[in-house]
Short mmCIF file of C-alpha atoms in Angstrom, two decimals:
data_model
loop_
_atom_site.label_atom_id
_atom_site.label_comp_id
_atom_site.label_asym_id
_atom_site.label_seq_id
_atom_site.Cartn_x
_atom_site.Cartn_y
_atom_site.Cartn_z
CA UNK A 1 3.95 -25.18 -8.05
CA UNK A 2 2.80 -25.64 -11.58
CA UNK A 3 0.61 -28.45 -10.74
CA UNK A 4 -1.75 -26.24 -8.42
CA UNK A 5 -2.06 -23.72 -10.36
CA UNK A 6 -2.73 -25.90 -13.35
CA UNK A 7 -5.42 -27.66 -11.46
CA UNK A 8 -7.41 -24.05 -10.65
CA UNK A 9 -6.17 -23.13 -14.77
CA UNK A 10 -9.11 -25.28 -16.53
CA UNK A 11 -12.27 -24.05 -13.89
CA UNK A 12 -11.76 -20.00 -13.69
CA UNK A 13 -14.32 -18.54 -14.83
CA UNK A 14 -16.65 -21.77 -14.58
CA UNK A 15 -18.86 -22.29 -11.99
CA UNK A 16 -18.32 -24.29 -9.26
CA UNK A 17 -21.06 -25.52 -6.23
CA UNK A 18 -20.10 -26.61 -2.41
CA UNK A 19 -18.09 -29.98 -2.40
CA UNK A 20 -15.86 -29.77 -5.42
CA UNK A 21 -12.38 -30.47 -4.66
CA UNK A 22 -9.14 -29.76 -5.64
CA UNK A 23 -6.20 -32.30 -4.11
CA UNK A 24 -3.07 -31.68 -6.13
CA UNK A 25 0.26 -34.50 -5.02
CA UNK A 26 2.54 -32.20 -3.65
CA UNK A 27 5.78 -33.75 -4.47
CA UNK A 28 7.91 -35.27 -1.84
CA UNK A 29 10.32 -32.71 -0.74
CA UNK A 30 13.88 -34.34 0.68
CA UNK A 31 13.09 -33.80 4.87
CA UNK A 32 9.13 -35.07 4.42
CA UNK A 33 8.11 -31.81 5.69
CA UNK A 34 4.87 -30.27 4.27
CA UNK A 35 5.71 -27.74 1.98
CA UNK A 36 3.35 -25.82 2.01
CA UNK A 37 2.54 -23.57 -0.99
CA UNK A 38 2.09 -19.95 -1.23
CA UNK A 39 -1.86 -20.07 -2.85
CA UNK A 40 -4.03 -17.43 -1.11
CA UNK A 41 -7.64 -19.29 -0.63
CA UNK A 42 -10.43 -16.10 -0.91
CA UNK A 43 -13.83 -16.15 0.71
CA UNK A 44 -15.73 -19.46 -0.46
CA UNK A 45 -12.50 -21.67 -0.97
CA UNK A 46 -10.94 -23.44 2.19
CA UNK A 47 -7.89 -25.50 2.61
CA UNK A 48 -7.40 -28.77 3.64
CA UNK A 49 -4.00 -29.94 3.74
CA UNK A 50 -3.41 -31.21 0.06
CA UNK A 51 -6.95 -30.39 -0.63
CA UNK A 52 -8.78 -27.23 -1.53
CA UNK A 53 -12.49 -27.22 -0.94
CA UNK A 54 -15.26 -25.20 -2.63
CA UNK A 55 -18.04 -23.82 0.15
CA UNK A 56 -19.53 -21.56 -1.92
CA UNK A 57 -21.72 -21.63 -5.11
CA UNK A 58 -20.71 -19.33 -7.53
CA UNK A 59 -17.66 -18.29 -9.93
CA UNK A 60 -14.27 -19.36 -9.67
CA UNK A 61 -12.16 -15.64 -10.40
CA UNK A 62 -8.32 -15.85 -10.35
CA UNK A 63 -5.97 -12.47 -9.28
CA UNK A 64 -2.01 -12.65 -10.34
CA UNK A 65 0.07 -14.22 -8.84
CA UNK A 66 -1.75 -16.94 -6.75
CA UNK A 67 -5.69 -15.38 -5.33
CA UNK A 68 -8.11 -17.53 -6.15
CA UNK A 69 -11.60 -17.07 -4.57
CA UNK A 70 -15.26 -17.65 -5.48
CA UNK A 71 -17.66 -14.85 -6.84
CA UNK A 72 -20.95 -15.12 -5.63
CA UNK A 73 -23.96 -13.63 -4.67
CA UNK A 74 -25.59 -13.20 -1.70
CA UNK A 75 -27.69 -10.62 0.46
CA UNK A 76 -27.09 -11.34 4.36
CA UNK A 77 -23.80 -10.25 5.46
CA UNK A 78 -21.00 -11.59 6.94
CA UNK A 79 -18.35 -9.44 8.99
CA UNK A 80 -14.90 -9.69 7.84
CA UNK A 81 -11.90 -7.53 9.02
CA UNK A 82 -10.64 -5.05 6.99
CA UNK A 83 -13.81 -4.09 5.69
CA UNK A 84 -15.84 -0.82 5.48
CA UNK A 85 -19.59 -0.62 6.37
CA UNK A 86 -22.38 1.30 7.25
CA UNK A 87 -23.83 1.16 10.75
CA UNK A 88 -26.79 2.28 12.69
CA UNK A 89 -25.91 3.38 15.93
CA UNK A 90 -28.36 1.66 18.54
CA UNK A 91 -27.42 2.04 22.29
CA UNK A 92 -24.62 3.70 24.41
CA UNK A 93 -23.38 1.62 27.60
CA UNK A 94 -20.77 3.16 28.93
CA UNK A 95 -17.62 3.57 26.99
CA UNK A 96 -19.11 1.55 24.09
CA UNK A 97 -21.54 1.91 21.22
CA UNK A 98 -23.41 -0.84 19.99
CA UNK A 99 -23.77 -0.53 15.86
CA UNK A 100 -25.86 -2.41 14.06
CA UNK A 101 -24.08 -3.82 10.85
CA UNK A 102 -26.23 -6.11 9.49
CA UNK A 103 -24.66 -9.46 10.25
CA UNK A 104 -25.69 -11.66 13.28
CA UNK A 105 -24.28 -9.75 16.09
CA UNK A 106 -24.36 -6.33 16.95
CA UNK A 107 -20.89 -5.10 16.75
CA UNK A 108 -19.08 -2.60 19.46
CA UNK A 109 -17.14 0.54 18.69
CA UNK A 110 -15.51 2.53 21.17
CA UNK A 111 -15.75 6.06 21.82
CA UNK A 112 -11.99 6.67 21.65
CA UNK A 113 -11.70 4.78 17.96
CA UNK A 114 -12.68 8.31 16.60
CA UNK A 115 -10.23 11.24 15.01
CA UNK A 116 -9.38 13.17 17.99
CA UNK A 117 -10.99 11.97 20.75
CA UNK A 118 -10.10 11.54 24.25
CA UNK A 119 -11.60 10.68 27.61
CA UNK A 120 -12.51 14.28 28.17
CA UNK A 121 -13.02 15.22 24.55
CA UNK A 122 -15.59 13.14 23.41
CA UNK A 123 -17.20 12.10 19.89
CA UNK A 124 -20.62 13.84 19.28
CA UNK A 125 -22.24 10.26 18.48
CA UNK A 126 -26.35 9.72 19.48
CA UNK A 127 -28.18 6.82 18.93
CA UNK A 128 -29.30 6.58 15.63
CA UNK A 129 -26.66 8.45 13.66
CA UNK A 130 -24.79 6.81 11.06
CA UNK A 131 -21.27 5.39 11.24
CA UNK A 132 -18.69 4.67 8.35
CA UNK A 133 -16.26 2.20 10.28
CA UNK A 134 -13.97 -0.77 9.81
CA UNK A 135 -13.63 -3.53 11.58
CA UNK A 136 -10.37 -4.16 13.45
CA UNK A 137 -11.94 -7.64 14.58
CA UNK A 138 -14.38 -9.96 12.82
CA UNK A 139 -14.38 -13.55 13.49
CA UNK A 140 -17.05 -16.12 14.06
CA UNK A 141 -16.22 -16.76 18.16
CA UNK A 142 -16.17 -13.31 19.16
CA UNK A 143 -18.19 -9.57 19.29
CA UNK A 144 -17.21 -7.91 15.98
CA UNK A 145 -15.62 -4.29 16.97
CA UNK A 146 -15.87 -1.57 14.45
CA UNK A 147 -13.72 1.70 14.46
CA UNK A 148 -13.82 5.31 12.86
CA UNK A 149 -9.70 5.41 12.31
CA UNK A 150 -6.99 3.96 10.10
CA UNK A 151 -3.53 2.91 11.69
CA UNK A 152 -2.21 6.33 11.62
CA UNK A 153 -5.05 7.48 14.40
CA UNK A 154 -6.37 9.83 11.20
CA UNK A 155 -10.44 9.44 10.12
CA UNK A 156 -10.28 9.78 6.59
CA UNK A 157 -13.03 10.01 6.18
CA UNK A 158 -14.55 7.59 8.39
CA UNK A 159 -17.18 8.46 11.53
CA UNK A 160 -20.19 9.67 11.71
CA UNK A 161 -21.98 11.65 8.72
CA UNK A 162 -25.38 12.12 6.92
CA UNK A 163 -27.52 14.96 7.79
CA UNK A 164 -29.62 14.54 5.08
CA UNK A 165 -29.88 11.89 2.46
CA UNK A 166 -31.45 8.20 2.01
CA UNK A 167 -29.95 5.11 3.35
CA UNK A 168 -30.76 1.84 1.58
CA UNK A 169 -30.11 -1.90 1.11
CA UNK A 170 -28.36 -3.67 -1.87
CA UNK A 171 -27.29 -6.90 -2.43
CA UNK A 172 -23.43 -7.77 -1.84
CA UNK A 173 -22.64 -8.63 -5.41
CA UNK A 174 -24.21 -5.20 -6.52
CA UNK A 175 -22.08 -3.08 -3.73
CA UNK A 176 -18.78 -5.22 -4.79
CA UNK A 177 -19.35 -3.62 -8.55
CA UNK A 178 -20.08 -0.08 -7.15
CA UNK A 179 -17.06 -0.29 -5.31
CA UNK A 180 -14.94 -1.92 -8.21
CA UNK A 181 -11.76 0.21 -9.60
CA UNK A 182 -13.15 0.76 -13.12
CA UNK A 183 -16.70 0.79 -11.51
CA UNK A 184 -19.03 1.41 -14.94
CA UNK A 185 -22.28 2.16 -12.91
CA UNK A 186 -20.29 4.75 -11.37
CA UNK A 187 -18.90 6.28 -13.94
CA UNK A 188 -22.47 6.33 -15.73
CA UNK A 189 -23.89 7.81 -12.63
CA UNK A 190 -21.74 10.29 -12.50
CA UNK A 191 -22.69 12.30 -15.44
CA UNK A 192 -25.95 12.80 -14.44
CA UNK A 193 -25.87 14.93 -11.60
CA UNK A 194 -23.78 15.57 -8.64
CA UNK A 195 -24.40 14.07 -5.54
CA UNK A 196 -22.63 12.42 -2.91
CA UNK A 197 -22.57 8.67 -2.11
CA UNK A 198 -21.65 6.14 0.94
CA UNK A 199 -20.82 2.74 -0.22
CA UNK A 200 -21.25 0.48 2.63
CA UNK A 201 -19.77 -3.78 2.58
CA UNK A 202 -22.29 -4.80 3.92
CA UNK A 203 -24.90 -4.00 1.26
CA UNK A 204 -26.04 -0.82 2.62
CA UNK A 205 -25.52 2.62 0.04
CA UNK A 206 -26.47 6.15 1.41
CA UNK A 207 -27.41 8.48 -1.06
CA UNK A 208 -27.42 12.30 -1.22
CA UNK A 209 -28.24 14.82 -3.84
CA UNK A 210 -29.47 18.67 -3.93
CA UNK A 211 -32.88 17.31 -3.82
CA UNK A 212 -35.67 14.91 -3.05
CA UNK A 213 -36.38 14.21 -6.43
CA UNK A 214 -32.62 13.67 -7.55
CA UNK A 215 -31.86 11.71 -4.59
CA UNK A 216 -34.59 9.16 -5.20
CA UNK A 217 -33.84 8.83 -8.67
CA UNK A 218 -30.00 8.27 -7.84
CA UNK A 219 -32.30 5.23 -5.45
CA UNK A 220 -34.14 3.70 -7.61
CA UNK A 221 -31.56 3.53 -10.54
CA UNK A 222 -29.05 1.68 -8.20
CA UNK A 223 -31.85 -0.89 -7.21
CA UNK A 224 -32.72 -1.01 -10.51
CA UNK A 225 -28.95 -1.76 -12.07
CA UNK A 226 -29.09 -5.26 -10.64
CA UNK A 227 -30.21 -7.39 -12.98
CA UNK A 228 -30.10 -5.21 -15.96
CA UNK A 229 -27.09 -5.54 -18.72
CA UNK A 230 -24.67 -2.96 -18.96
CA UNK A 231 -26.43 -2.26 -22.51
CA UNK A 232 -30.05 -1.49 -20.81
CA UNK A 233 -28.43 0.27 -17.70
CA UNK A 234 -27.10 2.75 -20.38
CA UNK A 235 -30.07 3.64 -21.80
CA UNK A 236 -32.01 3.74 -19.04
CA UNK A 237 -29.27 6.28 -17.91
CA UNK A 238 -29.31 8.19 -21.21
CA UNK A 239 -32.93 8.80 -20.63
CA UNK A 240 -32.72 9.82 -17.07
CA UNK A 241 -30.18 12.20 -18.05
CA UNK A 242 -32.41 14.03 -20.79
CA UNK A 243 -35.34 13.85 -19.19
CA UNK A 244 -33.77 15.65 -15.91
CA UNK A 245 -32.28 18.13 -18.25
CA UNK B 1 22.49 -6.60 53.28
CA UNK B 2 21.50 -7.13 57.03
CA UNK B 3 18.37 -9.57 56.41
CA UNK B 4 20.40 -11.78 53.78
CA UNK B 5 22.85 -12.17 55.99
CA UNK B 6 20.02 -13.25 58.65
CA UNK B 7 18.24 -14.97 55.79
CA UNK B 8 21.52 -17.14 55.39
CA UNK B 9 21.83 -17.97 58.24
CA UNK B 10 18.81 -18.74 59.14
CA UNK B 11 18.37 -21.20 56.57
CA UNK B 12 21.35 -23.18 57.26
CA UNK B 13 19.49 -23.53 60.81
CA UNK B 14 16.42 -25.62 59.18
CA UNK B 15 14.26 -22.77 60.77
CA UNK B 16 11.82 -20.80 59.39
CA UNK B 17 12.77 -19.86 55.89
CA UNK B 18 11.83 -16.89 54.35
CA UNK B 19 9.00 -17.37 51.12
CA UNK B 20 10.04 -16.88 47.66
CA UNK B 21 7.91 -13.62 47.35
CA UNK B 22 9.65 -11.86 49.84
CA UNK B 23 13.07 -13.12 48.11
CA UNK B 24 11.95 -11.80 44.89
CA UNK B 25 11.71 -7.79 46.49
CA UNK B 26 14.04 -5.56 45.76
CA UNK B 27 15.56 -4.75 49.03
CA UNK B 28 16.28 -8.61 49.41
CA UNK B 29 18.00 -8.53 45.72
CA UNK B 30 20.02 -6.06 46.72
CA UNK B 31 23.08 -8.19 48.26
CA UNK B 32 23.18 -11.08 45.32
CA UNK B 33 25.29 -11.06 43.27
CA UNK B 34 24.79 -10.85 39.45
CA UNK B 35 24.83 -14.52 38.94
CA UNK B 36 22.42 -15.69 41.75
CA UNK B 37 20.12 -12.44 39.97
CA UNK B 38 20.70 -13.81 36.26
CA UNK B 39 19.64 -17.56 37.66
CA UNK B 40 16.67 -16.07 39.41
CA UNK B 41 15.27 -14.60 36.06
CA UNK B 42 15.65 -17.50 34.25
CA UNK B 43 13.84 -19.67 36.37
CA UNK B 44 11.01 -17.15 36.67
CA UNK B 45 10.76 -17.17 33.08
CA UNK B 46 10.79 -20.99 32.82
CA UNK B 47 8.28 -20.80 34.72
CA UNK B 48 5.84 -18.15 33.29
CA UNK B 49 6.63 -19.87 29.84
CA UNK B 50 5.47 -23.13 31.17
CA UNK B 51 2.66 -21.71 32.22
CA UNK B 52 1.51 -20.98 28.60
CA UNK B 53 -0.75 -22.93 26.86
CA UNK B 54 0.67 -23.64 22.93
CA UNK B 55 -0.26 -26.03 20.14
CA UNK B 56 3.03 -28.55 19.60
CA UNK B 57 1.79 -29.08 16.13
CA UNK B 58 3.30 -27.04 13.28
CA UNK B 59 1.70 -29.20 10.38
CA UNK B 60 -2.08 -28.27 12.15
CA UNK B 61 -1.09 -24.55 11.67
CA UNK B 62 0.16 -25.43 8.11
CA UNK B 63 -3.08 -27.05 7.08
CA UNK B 64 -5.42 -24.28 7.57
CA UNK B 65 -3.41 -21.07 7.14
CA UNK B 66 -3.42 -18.24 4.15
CA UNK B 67 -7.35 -18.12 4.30
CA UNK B 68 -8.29 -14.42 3.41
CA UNK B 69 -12.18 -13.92 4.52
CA UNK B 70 -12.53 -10.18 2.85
CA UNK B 71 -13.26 -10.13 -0.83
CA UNK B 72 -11.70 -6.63 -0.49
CA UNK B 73 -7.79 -7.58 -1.47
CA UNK B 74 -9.33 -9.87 -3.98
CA UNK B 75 -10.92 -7.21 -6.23
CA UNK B 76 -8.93 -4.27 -5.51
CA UNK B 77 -11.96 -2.63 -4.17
CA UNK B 78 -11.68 1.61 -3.80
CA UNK B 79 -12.96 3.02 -0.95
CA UNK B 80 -16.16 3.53 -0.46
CA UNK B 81 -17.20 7.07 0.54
CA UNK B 82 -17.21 9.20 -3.22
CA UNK B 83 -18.32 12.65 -4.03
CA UNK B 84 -18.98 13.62 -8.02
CA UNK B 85 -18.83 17.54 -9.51
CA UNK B 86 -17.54 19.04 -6.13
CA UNK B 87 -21.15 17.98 -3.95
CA UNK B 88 -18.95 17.42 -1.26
CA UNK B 89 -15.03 18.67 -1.66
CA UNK B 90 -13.68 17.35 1.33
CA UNK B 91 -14.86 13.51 0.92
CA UNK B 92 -14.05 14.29 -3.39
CA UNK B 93 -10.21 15.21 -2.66
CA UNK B 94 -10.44 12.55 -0.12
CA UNK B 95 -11.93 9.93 -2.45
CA UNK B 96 -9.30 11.22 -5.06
CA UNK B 97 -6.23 11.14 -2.50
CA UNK B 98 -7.00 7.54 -1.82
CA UNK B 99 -7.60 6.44 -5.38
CA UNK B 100 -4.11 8.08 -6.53
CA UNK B 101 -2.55 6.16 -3.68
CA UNK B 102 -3.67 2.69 -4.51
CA UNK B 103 -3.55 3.08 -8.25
CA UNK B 104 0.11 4.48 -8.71
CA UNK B 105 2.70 4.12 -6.02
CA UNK B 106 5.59 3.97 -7.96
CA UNK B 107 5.08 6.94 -10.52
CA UNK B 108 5.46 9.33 -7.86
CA UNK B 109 8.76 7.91 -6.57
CA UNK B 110 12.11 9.41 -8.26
CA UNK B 111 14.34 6.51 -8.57
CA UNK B 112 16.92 5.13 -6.80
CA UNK B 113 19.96 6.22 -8.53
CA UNK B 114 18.75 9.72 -8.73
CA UNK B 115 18.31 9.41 -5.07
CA UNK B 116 21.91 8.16 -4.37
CA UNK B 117 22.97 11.28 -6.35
CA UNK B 118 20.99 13.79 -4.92
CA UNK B 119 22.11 12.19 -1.08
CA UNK B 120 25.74 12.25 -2.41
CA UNK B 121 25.94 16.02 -2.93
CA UNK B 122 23.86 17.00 0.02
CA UNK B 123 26.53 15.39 2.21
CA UNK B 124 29.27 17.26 0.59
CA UNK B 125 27.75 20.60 0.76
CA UNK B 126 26.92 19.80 4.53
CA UNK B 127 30.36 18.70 5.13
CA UNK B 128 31.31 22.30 3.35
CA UNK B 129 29.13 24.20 5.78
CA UNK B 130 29.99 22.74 8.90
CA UNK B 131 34.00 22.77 8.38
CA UNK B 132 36.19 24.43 9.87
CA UNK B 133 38.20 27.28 7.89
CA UNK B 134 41.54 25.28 7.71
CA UNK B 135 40.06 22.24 6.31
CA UNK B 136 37.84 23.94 3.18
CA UNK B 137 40.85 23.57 1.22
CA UNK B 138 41.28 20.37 1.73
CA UNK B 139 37.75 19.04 0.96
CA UNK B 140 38.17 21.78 -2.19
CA UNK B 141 41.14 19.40 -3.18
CA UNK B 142 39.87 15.90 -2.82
CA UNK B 143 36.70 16.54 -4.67
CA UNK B 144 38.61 17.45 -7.49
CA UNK B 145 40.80 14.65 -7.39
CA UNK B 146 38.87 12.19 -9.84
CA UNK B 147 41.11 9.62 -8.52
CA UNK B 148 40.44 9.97 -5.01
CA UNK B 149 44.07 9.65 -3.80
CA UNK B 150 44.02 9.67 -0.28
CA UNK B 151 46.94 12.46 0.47
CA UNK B 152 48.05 12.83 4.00
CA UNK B 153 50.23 15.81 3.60
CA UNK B 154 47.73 18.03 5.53
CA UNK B 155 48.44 16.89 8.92
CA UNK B 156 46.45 18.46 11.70
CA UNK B 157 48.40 22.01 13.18
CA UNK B 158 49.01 20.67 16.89
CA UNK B 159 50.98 23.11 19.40
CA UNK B 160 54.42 22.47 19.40
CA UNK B 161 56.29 22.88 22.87
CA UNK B 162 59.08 25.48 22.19
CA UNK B 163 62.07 23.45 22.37
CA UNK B 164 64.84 25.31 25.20
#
């Protein structure tokens, strides 16, 4: 046990390209079996027996007691289950939807995977409208399938929203700070004005203030946040602020 | 139980036997007994478990398992629909509701011990309400009996038969 995790101890935080490997002895247990260790591999890690494998570029990041996955920085996504996204609505067939999410495939969602619906009662949904789902299934062999409620059959605010308001496209590693629990762009953003705001995984953010103006500012100073320090976002923010006062 | 019998019978002659669908309907299982039904099942199962596909290797499912694709349990990520100054209230309480629940699951929780407590004297006052007149006294006694002594002097009034 300490071995592994004294293996990962010396690379967090460093970074790490395709190809590096980690093979840590596991010490032979009485029976021979494999015992296998409890070390959760995140997205760009895989596991190979007694070896772990890096297959993405980036930073190695370490979570208590035993996450380790690799930070990095794309801008065409991937579906993976669990997560929440925008999608664009594109065609009906039948009982199905087809949403588009970004990623290679269109993925389904099903006009019963909405609060309240049933085969007589159903969803108000056209072609075109926007979706807040999750995806139940997300794998590379099959269809990804998106839907509008959690476990309990309630929305929460999942389905279908925007009247109004201004969808655009950021890059993953941007979206992953937005949506991070002490989120500082958020909490700077906040204090401007009020508006409301859709945080998609797969890189898409729709915005919506009380008007135009505000709602392309809210735009442009997301876009703008990515490659700035937290030190320039802040004044840039400062000076929004004043000059919308 | 007329066609087993014939069914029997028939198959002790080396004629025609009956197929194993039309054993397996109800109005033929009727006459078995429980055995000859138990052994039926079991085979049937053999069967439809033979008839699934499975991977005899448990060190190939060792190898590649605990691979977590969504960077979403990784970074604690909130959800993603917010609301700021009351734009929206529904998706702010929302937004709020879920934040609360992820952040402090505990806090809101009494404890255990206070929960054993409060359990303890809901049972006695339910006991209380639902007795019967004659035992009130009773129950009055033995909770204040710090000891708990288990007294069987209060036996239950049954009729007694007049004695001529």
């Amino acid at each position: 046990m300490d071995t592994i995790h004294a293996c990962f101890k010396d690379k967090i935080g460093e970074v790490l390209l395709p190809g590096d490997v980690f093979s840590f002895r596991l010490p032979e247990s009485g029976d021979g079996s494999i015992k296998t260790d409890k070390i959760i591999c995140g997205p760009g890690l895989r596991r190979n027996g007694e070896e772990v494998q890096v297959c993405k570029s980036g930073i190695l990041r370490h979570k208590q007691p035993n996450m380790y996955w690799i930070d990095s920085q794309q801008r065409r996504y991937v579906p993976a289950k669990g997560e929440s996204v925008i999608g664009i609505v594109t065609a009906k067939s039948g009982d199905i939807f087809k949403v588009d999410v970004g990623g290679s495939e269109q993925a389904s969602l099903s006009y019963l995977a909405f609060e309240g619906a049933t085969k007589r009662n159903r969803p108000n949904v056209q072609v075109g409208d926007l979706v807040y789902g999750q995806f139940t299934i997300a794998n590379k062999d099959m269809e990804p399938e998106l839907v509008c409620i959690d476990s309990c059959g309630r929305a929460n605010g999942m389905g279908v929203f925007g009247a109004d308001g201004l969808l655009f496209k950021l890059s993953l590693g941007l979206v992953r700070r937005l949506l991070a629990p002490q989120s500082e762009i958020v909490k700077d953003l906040e204090k401007i004005f009020p508006f409301e705001l859709v945080v998609g995984m797969n890189g898409r953010v729709w915005v919506k203030a009380k008007t135009v103006q505000q709602t392309l500012i809210v735009t442009s100073l997301l876009e703008s946040c990515e490659n700035m320090t937290s030190q320039q976002r802040q004044t840039l923010f400062k000076r929004v602020a004043e000059g919308s006062l | 139980m007329r066609v087993v019998a014939l069914w029997s019978e028939m198959a002790k002659d080396g004629a025609a036997k009956l197929s194993k669908n039309v054993l397996r309907m109800k109005f033929m299982q009727r006459g078995l007994d429980a055995e000859l039904k138990q052994q039926l099942e079991e085979e049937e199962k053999r069967i439809v478990s033979d008839e699934h596909w499975s991977l005899d290797l448990p060190e190939l499912t060792a190898k590649e398992g605990d691979l977590e694709r969504s960077c979403v349990p990784c970074e604690d990520l909130v959800y993603g629909r917010m609301s700021f100054s009351s734009f929206n209230p529904e998706v702010e309480v929302n937004f709020y509701e879920m934040k609360r629940k992820s952040v402090s699951r505990m806090e809101t929780d009494i404890t255990d011990e206070e929960m054993a407590r409060r359990y303890e004297s809901l049972v006695e006052s339910m006991r209380k309400k639902f007795a019967k007149k004659r035992n009130r006294s009773t129950i009055a006694k033995s909770e204040e009996d710090v000891n708990c002594n288990v007294d069987d002097n209060q036996h239950k009034k049954v009729f007694l038969k007049p004695q001529d």
